[in-house]
């Protein structure tokens, strides 16, 4: 009987541990997964200020402006229909040029500007991230991160 | 209680398999039709890419007969793969105009010399601006345009041998 | 000719795999033992042939043979030799060929070295290995032929992604693959054991060195990959929870649980079901990882050619192999007699907890990696799951795991008392508590996870050596030293991780030559920007000096490189390593005023992350050598004893 008792305790502990881990995972998924938006999606769905978002589209021609401090850059992301201004502090990825595709992780702030924490890039001439199929993109991408304030 | 526990791993794998198989089926729908299908070619003017061919603008694409517009680049490997098919289409009577994306005259000329030149006109689109306006998401891509300059079909990726008959048919019907 | 020879060698190897499978199956089912004698040589021949095929592909790359399509797409004649060679596996087809080559060599190695398994089990193992190889040979020959010709022959290639032209990344795939694919041996062993109902200490002792070997390579491969990403991708991170990274981590988690489990089976005849399941899961994770990376199902910064057709093929293989093995598990393990009993508070108990926690982390990573796919399937929304989820979800579980890692080796087998354990572990507990207090009092920037991690690391570092307490150091077996070193390595890596995430300092400036920036104890000065050239690139190089608080000045030179063949640009970070951390400098763009962006990090103790990884691998190596030496010695003693009888 004793051995069975021990076994049961073990099994219960195991179940509890796994349950705990699953709950942790579920909670983390809810709070930490970020949804993908194009500028049109932002205009339509109006996500909350401060929510973690991934923004994708093309960098509008003529929109890249470097700030006076030399390290902040403002630009506009478009998807053929809508536009979204973005501000990013940091070294931009290689091949971040007007007309190229970009995917940025960050948040929408009061006033409608998107503050980017990371700019995403990719390394194969013929690669198009699945999220951006249907939006024009050539060229490759790299990823950089913004300055942690 | 222990018996059924043994089947859990297989069950989990079955769930994984189902999710992923569903995901694999999806990309077929994700080859998105350009939003431009059914719309006229947008206005543009591109300078000549190489000496041997004239420049290209949107008016050259609405000339009273259907034709194809092929977007390519010298640095694009699948473009090499589709070159024979383009020549085949040209020989079948299809007029093909080209847009060279993000390329240099020398490289384009070398590419055409090596792989053949099926194009009537070639425009150079150094910043791929026109490519974007056409709703193209990469190279190579080919548009079939009707006699009035309206886009009727978009072929994403390189044209394989087996694609040629279907494209010819669409071109003929585009009238 | 060479390409054709390579293809022929591959076909022959595939044929031999088929023969191997046939011989084993016929021999086992018809009870015709004479077939068994042929199995070892066939396995060895298969390994030799597939290696020849692979080496021929390497030779094609070395010669820049542009008549082969793969070389055209992935190489350029002006590349340095080492990158021509590594170009062989820097693509889908080449890396698949590497995969089957290692599977073949693994099978051959079993054929050559494995002497302790019962004959039937050995034969079944080789049959399983051949069965899996056949599927991948078919995949290569039908859907991903590396030797396909290109016609007409281009003058030069399209170059390789410049990001892959790096010594770290050149060596990383083979190391990782030996680990990944080496786990196939454990898988085949498990299948052999389940079919023959031969699960016991002998089986475990035979499987253990193979598991350890694969695990060592996997640990090294992941560590190397992490360091590569850190200095090559240019923004100071060392792990991104990218699906491809996760694809290498998941087998590692399963393999770590497996190597602990197999020891319990070997010494105490316990955890039979766990060991079998983990052996199946480990290689299943390797195969699933391969699939995820190549099928285009997930977006990844480093995914290979995206092709749903190829994905479907591999998925079908997965269904057969993984589904088959798991069905076998469900059907057979019920009839496997339970091993010896133990109480919750015991060495076995702590190892069960170890298995559970590692499996939990594996599950969390797996769910996070697949979640975007599920959501897209049900709602059509595209989401991304990144570091915030993974760190939050796995962090606490990992901390509990390392705490148990400290306590486990101090527990007795079969039965122990909690109070006795607390006694033995009192010093580490004290150290951890003291560290916690000190950190809370004197630092302000630490997150809860880092705080706990660093404090635990202090205790664990000491606890790792506790098994040596009151022991004769010269008579302590080598594998115990291995365990100690590996566990200590975990503590070291943990210190690096906690320190990097809490104490990193960063400055981002737009500098003109002559400007100086202070970062922590460093004065960093930009002197000039100059053009440079390399074998297949041109660059703009920043001449930077960094002066440490003690007056020593160092010169470093971050670059922005341009690769004309691939029309891409990369940033080469400059790293300055001291014992107490790394200075990491990246050059950005210039603006109209002639200012250059410089990003500078001071990362205290960051190198301990990878140093810890190397220690872990080294510990595994010691354990493996120790066990092998003991096995050889015991066999010699037995043979010697038998001579006298």
mmCIF file of N, CA and C in Angstrom, chain C residues 399-458:
data_model
loop_
_atom_site.group_PDB
_atom_site.id
_atom_site.type_symbol
_atom_site.label_atom_id
_atom_site.label_comp_id
_atom_site.label_asym_id
_atom_site.label_seq_id
_atom_site.Cartn_x
_atom_site.Cartn_y
_atom_site.Cartn_z
ATOM 1 N N UNK C 399 14.113 28.136 -13.399
ATOM 2 C CA UNK C 399 14.727 28.407 -12.096
ATOM 3 C C UNK C 399 14.466 27.263 -11.121
ATOM 4 N N UNK C 400 13.225 26.772 -11.122
ATOM 5 C CA UNK C 400 12.928 25.634 -10.251
ATOM 6 C C UNK C 400 13.807 24.449 -10.648
ATOM 7 N N UNK C 401 13.964 24.268 -11.947
ATOM 8 C CA UNK C 401 14.768 23.159 -12.455
ATOM 9 C C UNK C 401 16.208 23.234 -11.958
ATOM 10 N N UNK C 402 16.818 24.427 -12.041
ATOM 11 C CA UNK C 402 18.221 24.495 -11.623
ATOM 12 C C UNK C 402 18.350 24.327 -10.116
ATOM 13 N N UNK C 403 17.317 24.736 -9.396
ATOM 14 C CA UNK C 403 17.367 24.512 -7.948
ATOM 15 C C UNK C 403 17.388 23.009 -7.661
ATOM 16 N N UNK C 404 16.564 22.267 -8.380
ATOM 17 C CA UNK C 404 16.539 20.817 -8.202
ATOM 18 C C UNK C 404 17.855 20.204 -8.668
ATOM 19 N N UNK C 405 18.448 20.796 -9.695
ATOM 20 C CA UNK C 405 19.732 20.310 -10.186
ATOM 21 C C UNK C 405 20.782 20.386 -9.098
ATOM 22 N N UNK C 406 20.676 21.410 -8.254
ATOM 23 C CA UNK C 406 21.641 21.541 -7.174
ATOM 24 C C UNK C 406 21.418 20.470 -6.117
ATOM 25 N N UNK C 407 20.141 20.185 -5.860
ATOM 26 C CA UNK C 407 19.827 19.263 -4.764
ATOM 27 C C UNK C 407 19.944 17.800 -5.172
ATOM 28 N N UNK C 408 19.585 17.498 -6.404
ATOM 29 C CA UNK C 408 19.504 16.111 -6.856
ATOM 30 C C UNK C 408 20.714 15.238 -6.560
ATOM 31 N N UNK C 409 21.922 15.659 -7.018
ATOM 32 C CA UNK C 409 23.102 14.820 -6.807
ATOM 33 C C UNK C 409 23.395 14.547 -5.337
ATOM 34 N N UNK C 410 22.753 15.308 -4.441
ATOM 35 C CA UNK C 410 23.025 15.118 -3.021
ATOM 36 C C UNK C 410 22.037 14.169 -2.367
ATOM 37 N N UNK C 411 21.108 13.681 -3.142
ATOM 38 C CA UNK C 411 20.111 12.769 -2.586
ATOM 39 C C UNK C 411 20.569 11.331 -2.744
ATOM 40 N N UNK C 412 20.128 10.504 -1.800
ATOM 41 C CA UNK C 412 20.462 9.084 -1.909
ATOM 42 C C UNK C 412 19.500 8.414 -2.870
ATOM 43 N N UNK C 413 19.986 7.278 -3.397
ATOM 44 C CA UNK C 413 19.105 6.505 -4.259
ATOM 45 C C UNK C 413 18.008 5.868 -3.430
ATOM 46 N N UNK C 414 16.883 5.716 -4.039
ATOM 47 C CA UNK C 414 15.723 4.968 -3.553
ATOM 48 C C UNK C 414 14.978 5.660 -2.427
ATOM 49 N N UNK C 415 15.694 6.111 -1.401
ATOM 50 C CA UNK C 415 14.947 6.721 -0.310
ATOM 51 C C UNK C 415 15.841 7.651 0.473
ATOM 52 N N UNK C 416 15.320 8.837 0.736
ATOM 53 C CA UNK C 416 16.096 9.788 1.539
ATOM 54 C C UNK C 416 15.134 10.637 2.348
ATOM 55 N N UNK C 417 15.718 11.419 3.264
ATOM 56 C CA UNK C 417 14.876 12.267 4.110
ATOM 57 C C UNK C 417 15.101 13.733 3.793
ATOM 58 N N UNK C 418 14.030 14.487 3.823
ATOM 59 C CA UNK C 418 14.112 15.914 3.499
ATOM 60 C C UNK C 418 15.070 16.628 4.436
ATOM 61 N N UNK C 419 14.991 16.284 5.715
ATOM 62 C CA UNK C 419 15.827 16.978 6.684
ATOM 63 C C UNK C 419 17.312 16.741 6.394
ATOM 64 N N UNK C 420 17.628 15.483 6.055
ATOM 65 C CA UNK C 420 19.025 15.167 5.747
ATOM 66 C C UNK C 420 19.500 15.980 4.551
ATOM 67 N N UNK C 421 18.637 16.092 3.548
ATOM 68 C CA UNK C 421 18.996 16.859 2.358
ATOM 69 C C UNK C 421 19.290 18.313 2.739
ATOM 70 N N UNK C 422 18.402 18.888 3.543
ATOM 71 C CA UNK C 422 18.580 20.290 3.901
ATOM 72 C C UNK C 422 19.914 20.500 4.611
ATOM 73 N N UNK C 423 20.286 19.525 5.406
ATOM 74 C CA UNK C 423 21.582 19.582 6.065
ATOM 75 C C UNK C 423 22.719 19.663 5.064
ATOM 76 N N UNK C 424 22.662 18.763 4.097
ATOM 77 C CA UNK C 424 23.756 18.704 3.118
ATOM 78 C C UNK C 424 23.803 19.942 2.259
ATOM 79 N N UNK C 425 22.656 20.554 2.098
ATOM 80 C CA UNK C 425 22.614 21.650 1.139
ATOM 81 C C UNK C 425 22.614 23.005 1.842
ATOM 82 N N UNK C 426 22.903 22.992 3.132
ATOM 83 C CA UNK C 426 22.773 24.212 3.914
ATOM 84 C C UNK C 426 23.684 25.329 3.426
ATOM 85 N N UNK C 427 24.904 24.991 3.067
ATOM 86 C CA UNK C 427 25.808 26.064 2.628
ATOM 87 C C UNK C 427 25.319 26.727 1.341
ATOM 88 N N UNK C 428 24.996 25.956 0.314
ATOM 89 C CA UNK C 428 24.462 26.615 -0.884
ATOM 90 C C UNK C 428 23.224 27.454 -0.608
ATOM 91 N N UNK C 429 22.341 26.947 0.245
ATOM 92 C CA UNK C 429 21.129 27.717 0.548
ATOM 93 C C UNK C 429 21.506 29.037 1.198
ATOM 94 N N UNK C 430 22.463 28.962 2.103
ATOM 95 C CA UNK C 430 22.909 30.179 2.775
ATOM 96 C C UNK C 430 23.484 31.170 1.763
ATOM 97 N N UNK C 431 24.318 30.650 0.848
ATOM 98 C CA UNK C 431 24.932 31.514 -0.155
ATOM 99 C C UNK C 431 23.873 32.187 -1.026
ATOM 100 N N UNK C 432 22.893 31.392 -1.434
ATOM 101 C CA UNK C 432 21.840 31.957 -2.283
ATOM 102 C C UNK C 432 21.090 33.056 -1.560
ATOM 103 N N UNK C 433 20.748 32.790 -0.293
ATOM 104 C CA UNK C 433 20.013 33.798 0.465
ATOM 105 C C UNK C 433 20.846 35.054 0.640
ATOM 106 N N UNK C 434 22.121 34.860 0.967
ATOM 107 C CA UNK C 434 23.004 36.015 1.146
ATOM 108 C C UNK C 434 23.108 36.813 -0.144
ATOM 109 N N UNK C 435 23.279 36.105 -1.265
ATOM 110 C CA UNK C 435 23.395 36.786 -2.557
ATOM 111 C C UNK C 435 22.125 37.582 -2.844
ATOM 112 N N UNK C 436 20.996 36.957 -2.542
ATOM 113 C CA UNK C 436 19.713 37.618 -2.794
ATOM 114 C C UNK C 436 19.622 38.931 -2.021
ATOM 115 N N UNK C 437 19.961 38.861 -0.756
ATOM 116 C CA UNK C 437 19.932 40.079 0.070
ATOM 117 C C UNK C 437 20.859 41.137 -0.495
ATOM 118 N N UNK C 438 22.086 40.715 -0.775
ATOM 119 C CA UNK C 438 23.085 41.669 -1.262
ATOM 120 C C UNK C 438 22.598 42.345 -2.538
ATOM 121 N N UNK C 439 22.056 41.542 -3.454
ATOM 122 C CA UNK C 439 21.624 42.116 -4.727
ATOM 123 C C UNK C 439 20.459 43.078 -4.534
ATOM 124 N N UNK C 440 19.534 42.673 -3.676
ATOM 125 C CA UNK C 440 18.377 43.548 -3.463
ATOM 126 C C UNK C 440 18.815 44.873 -2.846
ATOM 127 N N UNK C 441 19.782 44.784 -1.942
ATOM 128 C CA UNK C 441 20.241 45.998 -1.277
ATOM 129 C C UNK C 441 21.035 46.908 -2.204
ATOM 130 N N UNK C 442 21.907 46.297 -3.031
ATOM 131 C CA UNK C 442 22.859 47.136 -3.741
ATOM 132 C C UNK C 442 22.553 47.373 -5.208
ATOM 133 N N UNK C 443 21.537 46.720 -5.758
ATOM 134 C CA UNK C 443 21.251 46.990 -7.174
ATOM 135 C C UNK C 443 19.819 47.455 -7.337
ATOM 136 N N UNK C 444 19.588 48.132 -8.441
ATOM 137 C CA UNK C 444 18.237 48.631 -8.683
ATOM 138 C C UNK C 444 17.667 48.149 -10.008
ATOM 139 N N UNK C 445 18.520 47.642 -10.896
ATOM 140 C CA UNK C 445 18.053 47.390 -12.267
ATOM 141 C C UNK C 445 17.620 45.956 -12.530
ATOM 142 N N UNK C 446 17.590 45.128 -11.495
ATOM 143 C CA UNK C 446 17.356 43.714 -11.797
ATOM 144 C C UNK C 446 15.880 43.346 -11.832
ATOM 145 N N UNK C 447 15.515 42.529 -12.798
ATOM 146 C CA UNK C 447 14.157 41.986 -12.831
ATOM 147 C C UNK C 447 14.104 40.822 -11.848
ATOM 148 N N UNK C 448 12.898 40.414 -11.500
ATOM 149 C CA UNK C 448 12.746 39.336 -10.518
ATOM 150 C C UNK C 448 13.461 38.075 -10.973
ATOM 151 N N UNK C 449 13.253 37.723 -12.258
ATOM 152 C CA UNK C 449 13.868 36.516 -12.794
ATOM 153 C C UNK C 449 15.393 36.579 -12.683
ATOM 154 N N UNK C 450 15.969 37.717 -13.084
ATOM 155 C CA UNK C 450 17.427 37.838 -13.039
ATOM 156 C C UNK C 450 17.924 37.790 -11.606
ATOM 157 N N UNK C 451 17.187 38.433 -10.722
ATOM 158 C CA UNK C 451 17.564 38.463 -9.309
ATOM 159 C C UNK C 451 17.651 37.044 -8.759
ATOM 160 N N UNK C 452 16.553 36.305 -8.978
ATOM 161 C CA UNK C 452 16.518 34.935 -8.485
ATOM 162 C C UNK C 452 17.573 34.098 -9.176
ATOM 163 N N UNK C 453 17.729 34.317 -10.492
ATOM 164 C CA UNK C 453 18.694 33.532 -11.252
ATOM 165 C C UNK C 453 20.102 33.714 -10.730
ATOM 166 N N UNK C 454 20.498 34.948 -10.537
ATOM 167 C CA UNK C 454 21.859 35.218 -10.092
ATOM 168 C C UNK C 454 22.083 34.672 -8.676
ATOM 169 N N UNK C 455 21.089 34.844 -7.813
ATOM 170 C CA UNK C 455 21.234 34.323 -6.447
ATOM 171 C C UNK C 455 21.341 32.806 -6.455
ATOM 172 N N UNK C 456 20.471 32.180 -7.206
ATOM 173 C CA UNK C 456 20.517 30.720 -7.298
ATOM 174 C C UNK C 456 21.863 30.263 -7.831
ATOM 175 N N UNK C 457 22.364 30.993 -8.836
ATOM 176 C CA UNK C 457 23.632 30.595 -9.447
ATOM 177 C C UNK C 457 24.734 30.515 -8.403
ATOM 178 N N UNK C 458 24.704 31.457 -7.464
ATOM 179 C CA UNK C 458 25.728 31.446 -6.419
ATOM 180 C C UNK C 458 25.674 30.142 -5.635
#
